[in-house]
Amino acid sequence: MKNKLTTFAAVALAGLAMGAAQAANPLFTKLFTADPSAYVENGTIYLYVGHDEATPKSPDYVLNEWRVYTSCDMKNWTDRGSPVQASTFKWARGHAWAADITKRDGKYYFYSTVDHATIPGHAIGVAVSDSPTGPFVDARGSALVTNDMTLQSPIAWDDIDPAVFQDDDGQAYLYWGNTVLKYAKLKPNMIEFDGPIQTVGMDMFTEASYLHKHNGTYYLSYSRNFPEETAYMTGPSATGPWRYRGVIMSKNAKVKTIHQAIIDFNGKSYIFYHNAKLPGGSEYRRSVAVEEFQYNADGTIPFIKQTKEGPAANPSATCK
């Protein structure tokens, strides 16, 4: 025990020396952040967020980059800068909206929403890096998904919020969409689809689909209604069939979106989301937060309240 405490103390001091900050909710106070995505590796959690740059008078979202923060204990977070920007994709013209990340064959693949420069509407790009903190480069030189590929909704923002999931057999899937949930298998190279785009019939689906697996069950969480609340379904495979399970987080008071990511870290379960509780927060000036939760005995997810305190520290024995 003494060795573990000594190791953690050294890690904490090293983190503080690098500019880490001990956080409650919202996690980050120097920037407005939104649309969290999380990845865990070697005792470290990598949290990717959009950077809300809107002024108090801005009439719309202003996001030009994604930022990444790391933590060894869910309390002390280090700002690792911006590993990827909307300008990484030369075929795009801004709008660094929600993204997600995974690792395959030693490389990190970052799936991100941007506005296409020549094909009207939002699109999904793929960036790649040898490190989870970047820098990332465009893996294709073109969009993986463009608005003219999906005609289920007559809107320009129906191809947003990509979420990537790799199953135990190595098959990877990409989920995305607004008003209609879409998904497709990915080839092993992670930058091409392996088959047609499929849709999932859902009642009151809005956006922010996210797939994770826990104790053999697949959990498909998402935002429903508008203003949004977080709900989820469960199924026996990455493609369902899906059973609706209910709402697990209520809508926000000052911002209509919420956008979750659910992970396990050091033996505990967490949900990231955003609200507008940072001073000066608003619809376009959001802030990422996190809560710990425990699955019910039957595997269902309980209703999770937003808190100011956030989770207790959960230190890793080792950390990078």
XYZ file of C-alpha atoms in Angstrom:
320
model
C 0.000 0.000 0.000
C 2.833 2.384 0.891
C 4.442 1.874 -2.519
C 1.151 2.530 -4.298
C 0.565 5.731 -2.327
C 4.101 6.875 -3.026
C 3.666 6.180 -6.739
C 0.391 8.076 -6.889
C 1.859 11.027 -4.994
C 4.702 11.206 -7.495
C 2.271 11.031 -10.411
C 0.093 13.766 -8.916
C 3.063 16.061 -8.339
C 4.320 15.452 -11.859
C 0.895 16.281 -13.227
C 0.697 19.507 -11.263
C 4.147 20.457 -12.514
C 2.854 20.055 -16.078
C -0.068 22.375 -15.425
C -2.666 19.871 -14.302
C -5.655 21.233 -12.420
C -7.773 19.464 -9.830
C -11.298 19.617 -11.108
C -14.879 19.342 -9.996
C -17.742 19.936 -12.454
C -17.475 21.496 -14.944
C -14.052 19.940 -15.472
C -12.335 22.798 -17.280
C -12.689 26.450 -16.341
C -10.310 28.205 -18.738
C -12.152 27.245 -21.932
C -15.690 26.414 -22.933
C -15.794 22.766 -24.018
C -18.391 20.426 -25.495
C -19.166 17.035 -27.066
C -16.848 14.806 -25.001
C -15.279 11.601 -26.266
C -13.050 9.447 -24.066
C -10.381 6.831 -24.664
C -8.506 4.804 -22.017
C -5.013 3.353 -22.388
C -2.285 2.313 -19.918
C -3.947 3.842 -16.877
C -4.562 7.165 -18.592
C -7.833 8.609 -19.802
C -7.714 10.813 -22.887
C -10.675 13.174 -23.074
C -11.353 14.872 -26.421
C -13.621 17.909 -26.487
C -14.759 20.520 -28.926
C -13.669 24.060 -28.089
C -16.601 26.497 -27.980
C -15.179 29.855 -29.073
C -18.465 31.742 -29.359
C -18.710 35.135 -27.686
C -21.674 35.930 -25.421
C -23.352 37.593 -28.414
C -22.611 34.910 -31.017
C -25.774 33.655 -32.742
C -24.384 30.173 -33.487
C -21.706 27.636 -32.639
C -18.093 28.647 -33.218
C -15.762 25.625 -33.107
C -12.481 25.403 -34.990
C -10.532 22.779 -33.067
C -10.671 19.768 -30.788
C -8.631 19.669 -27.596
C -7.416 16.736 -25.509
C -6.998 16.493 -21.747
C -5.454 13.585 -19.841
C -5.916 12.252 -16.334
C -4.665 9.371 -14.189
C -7.314 9.720 -11.504
C -10.433 11.510 -12.853
C -9.584 14.544 -10.721
C -6.330 16.028 -11.992
C -6.473 16.937 -15.686
C -3.670 18.126 -17.942
C -4.351 20.198 -21.055
C -2.440 18.580 -23.933
C -3.425 21.224 -26.466
C -5.175 20.813 -29.806
C -4.182 17.610 -31.642
C -6.507 18.193 -34.603
C -8.388 21.120 -36.122
C -11.078 21.569 -38.726
C -8.313 22.939 -40.968
C -6.646 19.492 -40.826
C -9.179 18.573 -43.512
C -8.349 20.711 -46.544
C -11.662 19.797 -48.185
C -13.606 21.251 -45.209
C -14.496 24.796 -44.176
C -14.689 24.702 -40.417
C -17.307 23.543 -37.903
C -15.249 21.238 -35.668
C -18.255 19.463 -34.203
C -18.438 16.197 -32.234
C -15.818 13.488 -32.762
C -14.690 10.072 -31.493
C -11.462 8.065 -31.434
C -10.181 4.484 -31.415
C -6.895 2.597 -31.810
C -6.128 -0.018 -34.447
C -2.800 -1.664 -35.292
C -0.801 0.910 -33.360
C -2.479 3.948 -34.912
C -5.180 6.250 -33.556
C -8.158 7.102 -35.766
C -10.125 10.271 -35.085
C -13.602 10.519 -36.697
C -14.867 14.069 -36.776
C -17.684 16.267 -37.965
C -16.880 19.212 -40.240
C -18.665 21.327 -42.823
C -17.792 20.306 -46.387
C -16.391 23.066 -48.590
C -17.885 21.917 -51.904
C -20.664 19.419 -51.104
C -23.422 21.240 -49.186
C -23.880 20.033 -45.631
C -21.868 18.487 -42.853
C -19.500 15.611 -43.464
C -17.387 13.127 -41.532
C -13.622 12.976 -41.895
C -10.977 10.611 -40.534
C -7.637 11.774 -39.142
C -4.813 9.486 -38.011
C -1.858 9.735 -35.641
C 0.813 7.576 -34.024
C -0.074 9.115 -30.648
C -3.369 9.739 -28.833
C -2.238 13.335 -28.270
C -1.484 13.882 -31.954
C -0.722 15.618 -34.114
C -3.297 14.080 -36.469
C -3.308 14.234 -40.264
C -6.083 13.584 -42.751
C -6.142 9.817 -43.352
C -8.075 9.935 -46.635
C -7.750 13.337 -48.233
C -11.530 13.277 -48.668
C -14.651 12.826 -46.564
C -15.770 9.392 -45.413
C -19.410 10.550 -45.338
C -20.979 13.456 -47.218
C -24.513 14.791 -47.039
C -25.427 13.525 -50.502
C -24.734 9.931 -49.411
C -27.604 9.880 -46.897
C -30.993 11.064 -48.060
C -33.198 9.981 -45.149
C -33.461 13.532 -43.736
C -33.828 16.765 -45.761
C -31.386 18.690 -43.560
C -27.739 19.722 -43.874
C -26.709 18.440 -40.435
C -27.877 14.806 -40.513
C -24.309 13.457 -40.873
C -22.824 14.492 -37.544
C -21.641 12.997 -34.240
C -19.591 9.988 -35.408
C -19.061 7.256 -32.794
C -16.649 4.401 -33.489
C -16.846 0.972 -31.859
C -14.594 -2.086 -32.237
C -16.093 -5.421 -31.261
C -14.230 -8.318 -29.675
C -13.852 -10.035 -33.058
C -12.067 -6.966 -34.463
C -14.984 -5.724 -36.572
C -15.290 -1.945 -36.338
C -18.477 0.065 -36.809
C -19.221 3.748 -37.235
C -22.490 5.218 -35.940
C -23.690 8.747 -36.646
C -26.663 10.900 -37.538
C -29.241 13.513 -36.622
C -32.976 12.639 -36.692
C -32.059 9.263 -38.263
C -29.404 6.987 -36.756
C -27.062 5.467 -39.322
C -24.225 2.977 -39.077
C -21.829 1.051 -41.301
C -19.094 -1.531 -40.951
C -15.545 -0.272 -41.362
C -12.850 -2.109 -43.302
C -9.720 -3.110 -41.346
C -7.967 -0.007 -42.728
C -10.512 2.053 -40.709
C -10.932 4.656 -43.449
C -13.439 2.929 -45.744
C -16.852 1.356 -45.278
C -17.228 -2.381 -45.728
C -20.777 -2.564 -47.045
C -23.799 -0.284 -47.258
C -24.945 2.359 -44.804
C -27.720 1.022 -42.557
C -30.343 2.836 -40.474
C -31.874 2.085 -37.074
C -35.561 2.765 -36.532
C -35.865 4.776 -33.313
C -38.524 6.926 -31.694
C -37.513 10.520 -30.917
C -33.842 10.017 -31.831
C -32.000 13.322 -32.093
C -28.222 12.763 -32.202
C -25.121 11.761 -30.159
C -25.249 7.998 -30.681
C -22.619 6.131 -28.655
C -22.023 2.382 -28.424
C -20.200 0.576 -25.626
C -20.116 -2.968 -24.280
C -20.299 -4.064 -20.635
C -20.383 -7.653 -19.345
C -21.410 -8.993 -22.739
C -24.265 -6.539 -23.319
C -24.198 -3.801 -25.974
C -25.407 -0.372 -24.876
C -26.515 2.154 -27.484
C -26.947 5.540 -25.811
C -28.089 8.714 -27.525
C -29.818 12.062 -27.197
C -33.584 12.054 -27.628
C -36.100 14.893 -27.930
C -35.077 18.568 -28.099
C -34.018 19.973 -25.668
C -32.119 16.729 -25.322
C -32.130 14.076 -22.625
C -29.844 11.034 -22.617
C -31.478 7.659 -23.172
C -30.240 4.194 -24.078
C -31.096 0.801 -25.517
C -29.491 -2.610 -25.076
C -28.943 -5.480 -27.452
C -27.126 -8.805 -27.972
C -24.860 -7.506 -30.734
C -23.388 -4.304 -32.131
C -26.279 -4.101 -34.571
C -29.114 -5.062 -32.241
C -31.916 -5.927 -32.135
C -32.364 -3.090 -29.680
C -34.593 -2.821 -26.607
C -35.388 0.644 -25.270
C -34.364 1.009 -21.611
C -35.158 4.590 -20.664
C -33.735 8.000 -19.824
C -30.529 8.126 -17.765
C -29.858 11.889 -17.668
C -32.273 14.821 -17.774
C -32.113 17.740 -20.172
C -30.001 20.760 -19.318
C -31.433 24.054 -18.097
C -29.452 26.562 -20.199
C -28.389 24.541 -23.226
C -30.488 22.289 -25.454
C -27.787 19.667 -26.121
C -26.078 17.213 -23.717
C -23.920 14.683 -25.689
C -22.667 11.713 -23.620
C -19.736 9.281 -23.682
C -19.649 6.237 -21.377
C -16.477 4.414 -20.327
C -14.905 2.179 -17.706
C -11.731 3.386 -15.979
C -9.837 1.642 -13.188
C -12.746 -0.656 -12.416
C -15.405 2.060 -12.261
C -17.942 3.396 -14.770
C -18.340 7.015 -15.867
C -20.504 9.165 -18.090
C -19.189 12.376 -19.636
C -21.588 15.053 -20.877
C -21.804 18.814 -21.253
C -23.923 21.551 -19.725
C -23.742 25.355 -19.456
C -22.875 25.689 -15.770
C -19.560 27.496 -16.154
C -19.956 31.243 -15.466
C -20.867 32.875 -18.765
C -22.126 29.576 -20.147
C -24.915 29.462 -22.709
C -26.254 27.559 -25.707
C -23.008 28.065 -27.609
C -20.651 28.235 -24.591
C -20.810 24.789 -23.027
C -18.762 22.921 -20.430
C -17.838 19.240 -20.124
C -18.552 17.381 -16.880
C -18.404 13.775 -15.630
C -20.238 11.516 -13.168
C -19.491 8.078 -11.777
C -22.272 5.476 -11.825
C -22.820 1.799 -11.052
C -24.796 -0.596 -13.212
C -27.828 -2.150 -11.555
C -27.740 -5.843 -10.673
C -29.652 -6.661 -13.877
C -27.172 -4.712 -16.023
C -29.369 -1.677 -16.574
C -28.017 1.851 -16.142
C -29.560 3.902 -13.328
C -30.753 7.464 -13.656
C -27.687 9.692 -13.173
C -27.874 13.142 -11.600
C -25.561 15.965 -12.567
C -23.420 17.083 -9.628
C -21.076 19.940 -8.818
C -18.611 17.652 -7.032
C -18.129 15.068 -9.774
C -16.577 11.666 -9.004
C -14.097 10.821 -6.285
C -10.455 10.350 -7.228
C -9.702 6.963 -8.813
C -5.927 6.844 -9.261
C -4.048 4.536 -11.611
C -1.014 2.681 -10.294
C 0.927 3.876 -13.334
C 0.357 6.739 -15.688
C 1.900 8.288 -18.761
